[in-house]
Tab-separated table of C-alpha atoms in Angstrom:
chain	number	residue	atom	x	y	z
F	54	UNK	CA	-7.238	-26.937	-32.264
F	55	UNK	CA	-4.868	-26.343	-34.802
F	56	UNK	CA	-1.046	-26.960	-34.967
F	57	UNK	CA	-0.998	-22.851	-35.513
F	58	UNK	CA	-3.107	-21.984	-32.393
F	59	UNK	CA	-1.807	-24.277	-30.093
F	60	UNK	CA	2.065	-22.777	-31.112
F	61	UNK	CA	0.441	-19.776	-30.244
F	62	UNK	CA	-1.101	-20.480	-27.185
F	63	UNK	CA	1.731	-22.497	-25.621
F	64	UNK	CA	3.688	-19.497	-26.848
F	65	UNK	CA	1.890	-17.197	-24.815
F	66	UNK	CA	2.076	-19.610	-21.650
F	67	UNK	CA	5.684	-19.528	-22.430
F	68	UNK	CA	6.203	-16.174	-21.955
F	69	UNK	CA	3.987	-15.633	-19.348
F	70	UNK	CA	5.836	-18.455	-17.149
F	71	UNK	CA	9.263	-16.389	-18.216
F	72	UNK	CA	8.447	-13.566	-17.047
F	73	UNK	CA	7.228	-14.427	-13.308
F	74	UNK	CA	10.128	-16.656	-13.196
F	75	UNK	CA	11.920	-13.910	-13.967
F	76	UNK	CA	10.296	-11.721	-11.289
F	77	UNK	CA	10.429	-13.758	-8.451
F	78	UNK	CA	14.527	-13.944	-8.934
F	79	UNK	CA	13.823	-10.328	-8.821
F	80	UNK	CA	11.879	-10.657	-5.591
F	81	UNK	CA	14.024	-12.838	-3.865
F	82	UNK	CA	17.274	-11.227	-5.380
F	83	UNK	CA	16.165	-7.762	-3.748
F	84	UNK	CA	16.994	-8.198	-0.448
F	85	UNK	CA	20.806	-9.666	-1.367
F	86	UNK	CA	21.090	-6.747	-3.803
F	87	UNK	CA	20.433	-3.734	-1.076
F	88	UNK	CA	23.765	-1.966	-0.542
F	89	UNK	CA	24.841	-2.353	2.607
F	90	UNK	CA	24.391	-5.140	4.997
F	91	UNK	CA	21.338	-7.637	4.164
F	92	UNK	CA	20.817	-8.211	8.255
F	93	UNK	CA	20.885	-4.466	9.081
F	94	UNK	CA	17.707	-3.880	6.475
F	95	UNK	CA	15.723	-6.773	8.040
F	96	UNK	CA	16.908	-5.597	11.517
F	97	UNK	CA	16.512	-2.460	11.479
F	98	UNK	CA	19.656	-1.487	12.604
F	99	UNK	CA	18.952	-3.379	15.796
F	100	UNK	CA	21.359	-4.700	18.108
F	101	UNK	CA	20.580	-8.505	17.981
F	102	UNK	CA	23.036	-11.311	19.751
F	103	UNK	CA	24.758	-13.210	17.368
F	104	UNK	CA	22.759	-16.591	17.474
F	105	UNK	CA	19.721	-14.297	16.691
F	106	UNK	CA	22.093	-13.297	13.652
F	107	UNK	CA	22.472	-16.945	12.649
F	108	UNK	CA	18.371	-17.344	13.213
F	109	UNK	CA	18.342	-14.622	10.192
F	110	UNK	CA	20.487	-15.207	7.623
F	111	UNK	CA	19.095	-19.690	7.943
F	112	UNK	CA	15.643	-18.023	7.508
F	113	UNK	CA	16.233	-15.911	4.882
F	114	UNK	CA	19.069	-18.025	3.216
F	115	UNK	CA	21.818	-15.558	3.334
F	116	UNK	CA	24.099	-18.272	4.804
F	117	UNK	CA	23.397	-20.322	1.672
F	118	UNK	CA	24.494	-19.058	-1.862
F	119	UNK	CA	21.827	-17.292	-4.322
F	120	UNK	CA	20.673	-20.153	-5.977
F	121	UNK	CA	20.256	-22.827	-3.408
F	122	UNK	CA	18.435	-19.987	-1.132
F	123	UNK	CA	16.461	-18.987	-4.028
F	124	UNK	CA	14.980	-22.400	-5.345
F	125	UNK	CA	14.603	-23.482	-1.638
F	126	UNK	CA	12.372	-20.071	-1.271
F	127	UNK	CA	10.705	-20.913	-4.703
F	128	UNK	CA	9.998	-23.971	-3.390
F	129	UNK	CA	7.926	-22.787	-0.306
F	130	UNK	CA	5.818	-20.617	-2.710
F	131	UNK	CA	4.966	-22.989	-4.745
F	132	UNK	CA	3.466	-24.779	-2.013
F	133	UNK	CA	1.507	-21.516	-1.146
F	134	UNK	CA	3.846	-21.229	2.097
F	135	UNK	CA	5.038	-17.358	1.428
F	136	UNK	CA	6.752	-17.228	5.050
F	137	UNK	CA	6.533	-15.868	8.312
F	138	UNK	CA	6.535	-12.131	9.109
F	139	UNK	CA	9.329	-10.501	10.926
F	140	UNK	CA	7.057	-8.563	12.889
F	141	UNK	CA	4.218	-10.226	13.812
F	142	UNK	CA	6.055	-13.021	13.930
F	143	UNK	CA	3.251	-14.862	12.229
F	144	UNK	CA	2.207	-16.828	8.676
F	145	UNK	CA	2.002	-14.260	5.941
F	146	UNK	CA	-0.548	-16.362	4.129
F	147	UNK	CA	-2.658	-15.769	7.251
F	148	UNK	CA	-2.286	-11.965	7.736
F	149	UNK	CA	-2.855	-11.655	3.409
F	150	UNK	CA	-5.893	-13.858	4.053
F	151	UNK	CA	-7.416	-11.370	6.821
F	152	UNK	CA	-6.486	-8.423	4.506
F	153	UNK	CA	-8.185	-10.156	1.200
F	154	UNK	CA	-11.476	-9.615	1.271
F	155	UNK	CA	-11.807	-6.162	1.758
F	156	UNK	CA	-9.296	-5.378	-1.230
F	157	UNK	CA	-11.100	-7.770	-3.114
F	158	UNK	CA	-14.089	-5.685	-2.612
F	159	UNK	CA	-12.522	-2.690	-3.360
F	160	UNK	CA	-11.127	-3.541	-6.592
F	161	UNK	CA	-14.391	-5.299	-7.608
F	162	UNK	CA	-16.072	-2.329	-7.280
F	163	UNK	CA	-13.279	0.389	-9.011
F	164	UNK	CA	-13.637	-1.631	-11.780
F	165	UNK	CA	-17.338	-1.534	-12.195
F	166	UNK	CA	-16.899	2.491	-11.750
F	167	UNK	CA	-14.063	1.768	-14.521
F	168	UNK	CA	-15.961	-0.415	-17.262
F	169	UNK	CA	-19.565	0.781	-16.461
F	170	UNK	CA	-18.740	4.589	-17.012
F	171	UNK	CA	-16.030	4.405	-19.036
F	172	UNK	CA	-17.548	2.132	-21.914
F	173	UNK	CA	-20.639	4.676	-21.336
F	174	UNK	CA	-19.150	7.676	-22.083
F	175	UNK	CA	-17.301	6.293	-24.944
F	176	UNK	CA	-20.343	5.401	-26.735
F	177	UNK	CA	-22.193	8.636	-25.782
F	178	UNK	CA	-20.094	10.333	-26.808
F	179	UNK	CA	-18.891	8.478	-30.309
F	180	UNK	CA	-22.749	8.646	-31.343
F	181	UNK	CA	-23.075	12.012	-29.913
F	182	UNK	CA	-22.979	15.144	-31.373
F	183	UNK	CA	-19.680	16.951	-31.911
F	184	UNK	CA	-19.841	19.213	-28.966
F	185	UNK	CA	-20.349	16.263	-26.784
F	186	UNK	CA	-17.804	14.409	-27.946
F	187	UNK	CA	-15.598	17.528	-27.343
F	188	UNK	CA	-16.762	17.605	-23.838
F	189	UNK	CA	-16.584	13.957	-23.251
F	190	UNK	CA	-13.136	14.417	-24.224
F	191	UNK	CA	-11.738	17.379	-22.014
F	192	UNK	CA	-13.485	15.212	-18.939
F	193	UNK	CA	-11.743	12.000	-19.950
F	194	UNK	CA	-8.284	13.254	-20.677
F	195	UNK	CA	-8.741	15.146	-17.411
F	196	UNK	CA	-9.553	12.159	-15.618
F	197	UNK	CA	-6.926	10.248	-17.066
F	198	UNK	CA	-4.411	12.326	-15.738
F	199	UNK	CA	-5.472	12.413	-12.517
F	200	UNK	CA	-3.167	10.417	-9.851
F	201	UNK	CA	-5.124	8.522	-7.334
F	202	UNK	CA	-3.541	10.870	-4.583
F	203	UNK	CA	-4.875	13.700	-5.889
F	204	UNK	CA	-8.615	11.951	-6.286
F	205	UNK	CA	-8.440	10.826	-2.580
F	206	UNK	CA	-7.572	14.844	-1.491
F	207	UNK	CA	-10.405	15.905	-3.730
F	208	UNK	CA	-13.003	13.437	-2.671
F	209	UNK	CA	-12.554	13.766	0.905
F	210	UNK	CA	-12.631	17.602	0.961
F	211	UNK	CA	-15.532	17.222	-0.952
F	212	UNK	CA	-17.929	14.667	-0.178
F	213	UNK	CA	-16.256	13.695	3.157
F	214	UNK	CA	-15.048	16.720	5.012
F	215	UNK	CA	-17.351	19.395	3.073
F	216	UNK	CA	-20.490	17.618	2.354
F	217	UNK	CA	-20.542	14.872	4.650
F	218	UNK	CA	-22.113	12.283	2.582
F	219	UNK	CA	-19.558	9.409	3.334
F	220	UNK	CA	-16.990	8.040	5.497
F	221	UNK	CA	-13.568	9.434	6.197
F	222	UNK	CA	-12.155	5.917	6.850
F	223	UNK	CA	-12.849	2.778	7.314
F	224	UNK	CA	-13.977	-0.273	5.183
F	225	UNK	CA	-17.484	-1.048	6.945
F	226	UNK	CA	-18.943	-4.175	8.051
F	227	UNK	CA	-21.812	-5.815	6.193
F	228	UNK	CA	-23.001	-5.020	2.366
F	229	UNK	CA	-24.696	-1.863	2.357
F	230	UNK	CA	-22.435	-0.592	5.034
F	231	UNK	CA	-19.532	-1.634	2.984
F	232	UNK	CA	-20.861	-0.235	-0.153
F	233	UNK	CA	-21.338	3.112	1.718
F	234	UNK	CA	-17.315	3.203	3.116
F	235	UNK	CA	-16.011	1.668	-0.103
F	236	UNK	CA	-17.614	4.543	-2.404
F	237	UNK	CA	-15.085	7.078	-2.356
F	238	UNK	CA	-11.864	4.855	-2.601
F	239	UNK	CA	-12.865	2.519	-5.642
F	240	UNK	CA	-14.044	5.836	-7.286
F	241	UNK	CA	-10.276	7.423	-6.478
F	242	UNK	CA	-9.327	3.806	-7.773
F	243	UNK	CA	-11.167	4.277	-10.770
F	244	UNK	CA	-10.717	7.763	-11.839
F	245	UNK	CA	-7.401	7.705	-13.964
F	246	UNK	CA	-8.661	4.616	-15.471
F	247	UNK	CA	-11.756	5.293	-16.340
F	248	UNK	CA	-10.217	8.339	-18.372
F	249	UNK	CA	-8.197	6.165	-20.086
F	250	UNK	CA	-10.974	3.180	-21.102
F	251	UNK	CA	-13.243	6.250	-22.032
F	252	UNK	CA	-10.393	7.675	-24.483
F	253	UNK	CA	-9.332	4.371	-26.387
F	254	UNK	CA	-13.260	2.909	-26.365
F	255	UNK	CA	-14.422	6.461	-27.961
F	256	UNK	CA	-11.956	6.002	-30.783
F	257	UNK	CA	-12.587	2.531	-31.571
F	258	UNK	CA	-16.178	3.325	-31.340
F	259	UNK	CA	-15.601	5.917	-33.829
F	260	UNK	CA	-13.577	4.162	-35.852
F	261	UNK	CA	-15.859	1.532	-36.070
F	262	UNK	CA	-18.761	4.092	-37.021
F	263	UNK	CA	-16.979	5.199	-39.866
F	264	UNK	CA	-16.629	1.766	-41.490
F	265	UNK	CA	-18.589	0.442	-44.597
F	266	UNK	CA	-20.577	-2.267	-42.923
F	267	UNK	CA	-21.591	0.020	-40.500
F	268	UNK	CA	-23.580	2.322	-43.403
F	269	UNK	CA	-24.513	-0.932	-44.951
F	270	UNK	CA	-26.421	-2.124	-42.045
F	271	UNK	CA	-27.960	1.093	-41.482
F	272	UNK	CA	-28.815	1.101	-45.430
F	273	UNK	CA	-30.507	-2.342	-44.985
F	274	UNK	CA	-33.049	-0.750	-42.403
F	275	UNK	CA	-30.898	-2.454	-39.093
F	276	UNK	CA	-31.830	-0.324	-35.754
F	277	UNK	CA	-29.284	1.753	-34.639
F	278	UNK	CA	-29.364	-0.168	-31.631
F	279	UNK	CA	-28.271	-3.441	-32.974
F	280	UNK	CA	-26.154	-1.400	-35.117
F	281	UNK	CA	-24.477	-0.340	-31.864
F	282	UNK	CA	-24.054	-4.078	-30.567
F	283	UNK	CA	-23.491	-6.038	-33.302
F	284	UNK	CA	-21.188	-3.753	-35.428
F	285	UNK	CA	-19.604	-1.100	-33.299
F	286	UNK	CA	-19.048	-2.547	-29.455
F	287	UNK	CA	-18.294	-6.322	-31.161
F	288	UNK	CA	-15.516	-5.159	-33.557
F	289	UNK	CA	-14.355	-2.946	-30.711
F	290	UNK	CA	-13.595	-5.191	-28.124
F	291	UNK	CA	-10.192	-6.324	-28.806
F	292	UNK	CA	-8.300	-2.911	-28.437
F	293	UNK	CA	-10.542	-2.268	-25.855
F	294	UNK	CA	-10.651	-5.410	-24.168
F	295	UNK	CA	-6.793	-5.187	-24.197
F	296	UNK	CA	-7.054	-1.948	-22.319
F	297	UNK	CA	-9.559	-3.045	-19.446
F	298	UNK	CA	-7.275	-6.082	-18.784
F	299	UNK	CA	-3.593	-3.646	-18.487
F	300	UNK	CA	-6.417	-0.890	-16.066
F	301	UNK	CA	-8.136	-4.343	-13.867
F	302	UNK	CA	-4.087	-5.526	-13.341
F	303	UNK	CA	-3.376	-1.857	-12.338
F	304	UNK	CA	-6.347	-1.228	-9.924
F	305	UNK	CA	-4.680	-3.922	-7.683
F	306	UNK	CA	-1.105	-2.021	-7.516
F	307	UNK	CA	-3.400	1.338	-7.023
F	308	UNK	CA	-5.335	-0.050	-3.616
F	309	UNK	CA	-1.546	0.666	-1.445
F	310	UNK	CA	-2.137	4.339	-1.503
F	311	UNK	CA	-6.293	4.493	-1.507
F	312	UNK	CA	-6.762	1.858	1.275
F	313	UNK	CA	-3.545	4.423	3.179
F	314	UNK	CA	-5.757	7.273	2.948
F	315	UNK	CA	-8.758	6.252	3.499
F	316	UNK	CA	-7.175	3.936	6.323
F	317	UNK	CA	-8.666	0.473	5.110
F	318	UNK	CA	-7.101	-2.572	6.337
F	319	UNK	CA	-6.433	-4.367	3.279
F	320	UNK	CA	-3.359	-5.598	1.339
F	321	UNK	CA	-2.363	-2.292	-0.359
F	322	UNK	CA	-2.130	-0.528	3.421
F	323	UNK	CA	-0.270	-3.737	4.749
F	324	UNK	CA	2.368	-3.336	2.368
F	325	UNK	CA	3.131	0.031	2.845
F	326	UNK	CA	3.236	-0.159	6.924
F	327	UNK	CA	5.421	-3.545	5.888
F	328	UNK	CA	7.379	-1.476	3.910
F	329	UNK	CA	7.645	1.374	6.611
F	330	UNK	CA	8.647	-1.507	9.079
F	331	UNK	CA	10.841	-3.324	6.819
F	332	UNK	CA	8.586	-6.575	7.359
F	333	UNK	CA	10.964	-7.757	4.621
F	334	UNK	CA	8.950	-11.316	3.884
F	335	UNK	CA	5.770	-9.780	3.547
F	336	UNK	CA	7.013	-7.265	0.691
F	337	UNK	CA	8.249	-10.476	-0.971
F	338	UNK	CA	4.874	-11.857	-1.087
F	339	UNK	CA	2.886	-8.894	-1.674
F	340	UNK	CA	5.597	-8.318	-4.351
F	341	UNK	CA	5.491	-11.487	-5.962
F	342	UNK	CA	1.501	-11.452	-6.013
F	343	UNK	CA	1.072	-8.467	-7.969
F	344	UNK	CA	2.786	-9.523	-10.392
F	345	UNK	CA	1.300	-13.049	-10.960
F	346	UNK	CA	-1.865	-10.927	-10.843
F	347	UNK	CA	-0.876	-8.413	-13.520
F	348	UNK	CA	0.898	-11.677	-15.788
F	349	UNK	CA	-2.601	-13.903	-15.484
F	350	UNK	CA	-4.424	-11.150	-16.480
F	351	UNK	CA	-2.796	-10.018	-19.448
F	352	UNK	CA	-1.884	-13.605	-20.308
F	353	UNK	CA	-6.146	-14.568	-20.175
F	354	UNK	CA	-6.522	-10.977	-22.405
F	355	UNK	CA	-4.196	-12.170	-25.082
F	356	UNK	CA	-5.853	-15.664	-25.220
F	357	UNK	CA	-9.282	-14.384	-25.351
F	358	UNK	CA	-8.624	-11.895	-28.018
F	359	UNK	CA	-8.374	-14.233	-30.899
F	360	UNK	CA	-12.112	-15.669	-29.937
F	361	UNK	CA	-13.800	-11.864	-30.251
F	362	UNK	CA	-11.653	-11.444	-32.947
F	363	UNK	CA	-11.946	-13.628	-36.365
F	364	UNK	CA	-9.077	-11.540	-38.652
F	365	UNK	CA	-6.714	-12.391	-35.098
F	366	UNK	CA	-7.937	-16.004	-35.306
F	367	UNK	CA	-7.265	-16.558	-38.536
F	368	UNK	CA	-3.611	-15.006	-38.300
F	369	UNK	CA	-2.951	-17.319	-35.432
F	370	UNK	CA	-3.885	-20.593	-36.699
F	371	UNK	CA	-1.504	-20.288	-39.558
C-alpha cells in the first residue's frame, strides 16, 4: 500500500473514531444537560427515599464530575456492558439481544426492496424511452418524499385493512411466516429510499450513457448488455454506492416508527416505549448504537470507493 493510501485510510479511521467519540460525550452528556433536575427525568417525578436517591446518582455518576462519570461509563461500553435498565431492572445487552433479530430481519429485507427496485428502475428507465423515464421519474420523486408514517397509513388501509392480504401486526414466527408479517413494514422502510437510490442511479446511469466509451463500445459491435455492465452500472457505482450506504445507515433509525405501527417487538419499538418511560440507560445504548452503525457504514463506503473507482485511486495514493 502506498504512503498516499494508507494517509488516506488512517485518515478516514481518524475521523470516523472522532466523531463517535464525539457522540457518545453527546450520549452520556444528555442526561446532565436536561434542564431541570437529572433525578426527576430518570424518576419520573417519583417520590423515592433518599438512599434510593444516592442508589441513582452512584449508578448514573451524577455524584461524580462529567469526566470521571463519563470515561467510567465509556469504559463499561467498551466492554460491551451498556447497563442495566431502570425499568426492567435488567441487562440492556440482554433485552437489545431479544429485540435483534427481528430488526435485523426487517432491515435486511427494506433494503433488498431498496437496492433491488431502486437500481431497477434506474436502469429501465435510463435505457428507456423518454416517456418512461418521465414516468419513472414522477414515481420516484413521489416516493422519495414519502415519510415512512405516511407509507405505514397507506399500506395498512390498503393491503391490510382493505384487501386483507397481510398482517396488521406482528413480526411472525418461522421464515415464510416472517416473510409474510415483515412485507408491509420493510416496504414502508423502503419507500422514501428507494425514491431516492432510483433518482441518483437514473442520472448516473444516464450520465454514463452519454459518455464516449459508451458509443465506442457500441461502435465496436459490444452487446448492449455488457454495455450495460461493464460501462454504465461499473462507472456508476461510486455516487451510487455512496448513496445506498447514507439509505442502509438510515433504514436502521427508520425501524422506531415502522416496528410502532405495525407493533413489532424489535429495537426501533423498544426505544420509543423507553423513551415514553424514560428508561434513560436504554436510550443511551440504543443512542449510541445507531450511530456506530451509521459511522461504520459510511466509514466501509468511503474505503471501498477508491477500489470501484481507478480516477479516486489514483488521487488517493498521491
Amino acid at each position: 500500500m502506498r504512503a498516499g493510501t494508507t494517509r488516506w485510510v488512517l485518515g478516514r479511521l481518524a475521523g470516523a473514531a472522532v466523531t463517535v467519540v464525539v457522540a457518545s460525550v453527546v450520549v452520556y452528556g444528555a442526561l446532565q444537560l436536561v434542564p431541570g433536575d437529572p433525578l426527576a427525568t430518570l424518576t419520573g417525578g417519583k417520590r423515592l427515599t433518599e438512599s434510593q436517591l444516592d442508589v441513582l446518582r452512584e449508578t448514573y455518576g451524577l455524584d461524580r464530575g462529567f469526566v470521571p462519570g463519563y470515561l467510567e461509563w465509556v469504559g463499561h461500553v467498551v466492554r460491551f456492558d451498556l447497563g442495566t435498565s431502570s425499568v426492567y431492572q435488567d441487562s440492556v445487552n440482554t433485552l437489545l439481544a431479544s429485540r435483534l433479530p427481528v430488526s435485523l430481519a426487517l432491515i435486511g429485507y427494506a433494503a433488498v426492496v431498496t437496492v433491488v427496485l431502486g437500481l431497477g428502475v434506474a436502469l429501465v428507465s435510463a435505457v428507456a424511452g423518454r416517456r418512461t423515464a418521465t414516468l419513472a421519474t414522477v414515481l420516484t420523486s413521489g416516493a422519495a418524499a414519502t415519510p415512512p408514517f405516511v407509507a405505514v397509513i397507506v399500506l395498512l388501509a390498503v393491503f391490510s385493512v382493505g384487501l386483507g392480504w397481510f398482517p396488521v401486526t406482528g413480526a411472525g414466527s418461522g421464515f415464510l411466516d416472517r416473510l409474510w408479517h415483515l412485507t408491509l413494514p420493510a416496504v414502508a422502510m423502503a419507500v422514501a429510499a428507494f425514491g431516492v437510490l432510483a433518482r441518483v442511479g437514473q442520472a448516473a446511469f444516464a450520465d454514463q450513457l452519454r459518455r464516449e466509451h459508451v458509443e465506442v463500445a457500441r461502435s465496436r459491435g459490444v452487446g448492449e448488455g455488457a454495455v450495460l455492465r461493464r460501462h454504465v452500472v461499473r462507472n456508476s457505482l461510486g455516487p451510487v454506492l455512496t448513496v445506498v450506504g447514507l439509505l442502509l445507515a438510515s433504514l436502521f433509525v427508520g425501524t422506531a416508527v415502522v416496528e410502532t405501527a405495525f407493533g413489532i417487538n424489535g429495537i426501533g419499538a423498544f426505544l420509543v416505549s423507553s423513551v415514553s418511560r424514560q428508561d434513560f440507560p436504554v436510550v443511551q445504548a440504543v443512542s449510541l448504537i445507531a450511530v456506530v452503525v451509521f459511522v461504520v457504514i459510511s466509514t466501509a463506503v468511503d474505503l471501498l470507493l477508491p477500489v470501484l473507482d481507478p480516477q479516486l485511486r489514483r488521487a488517493v495514493s498521491r
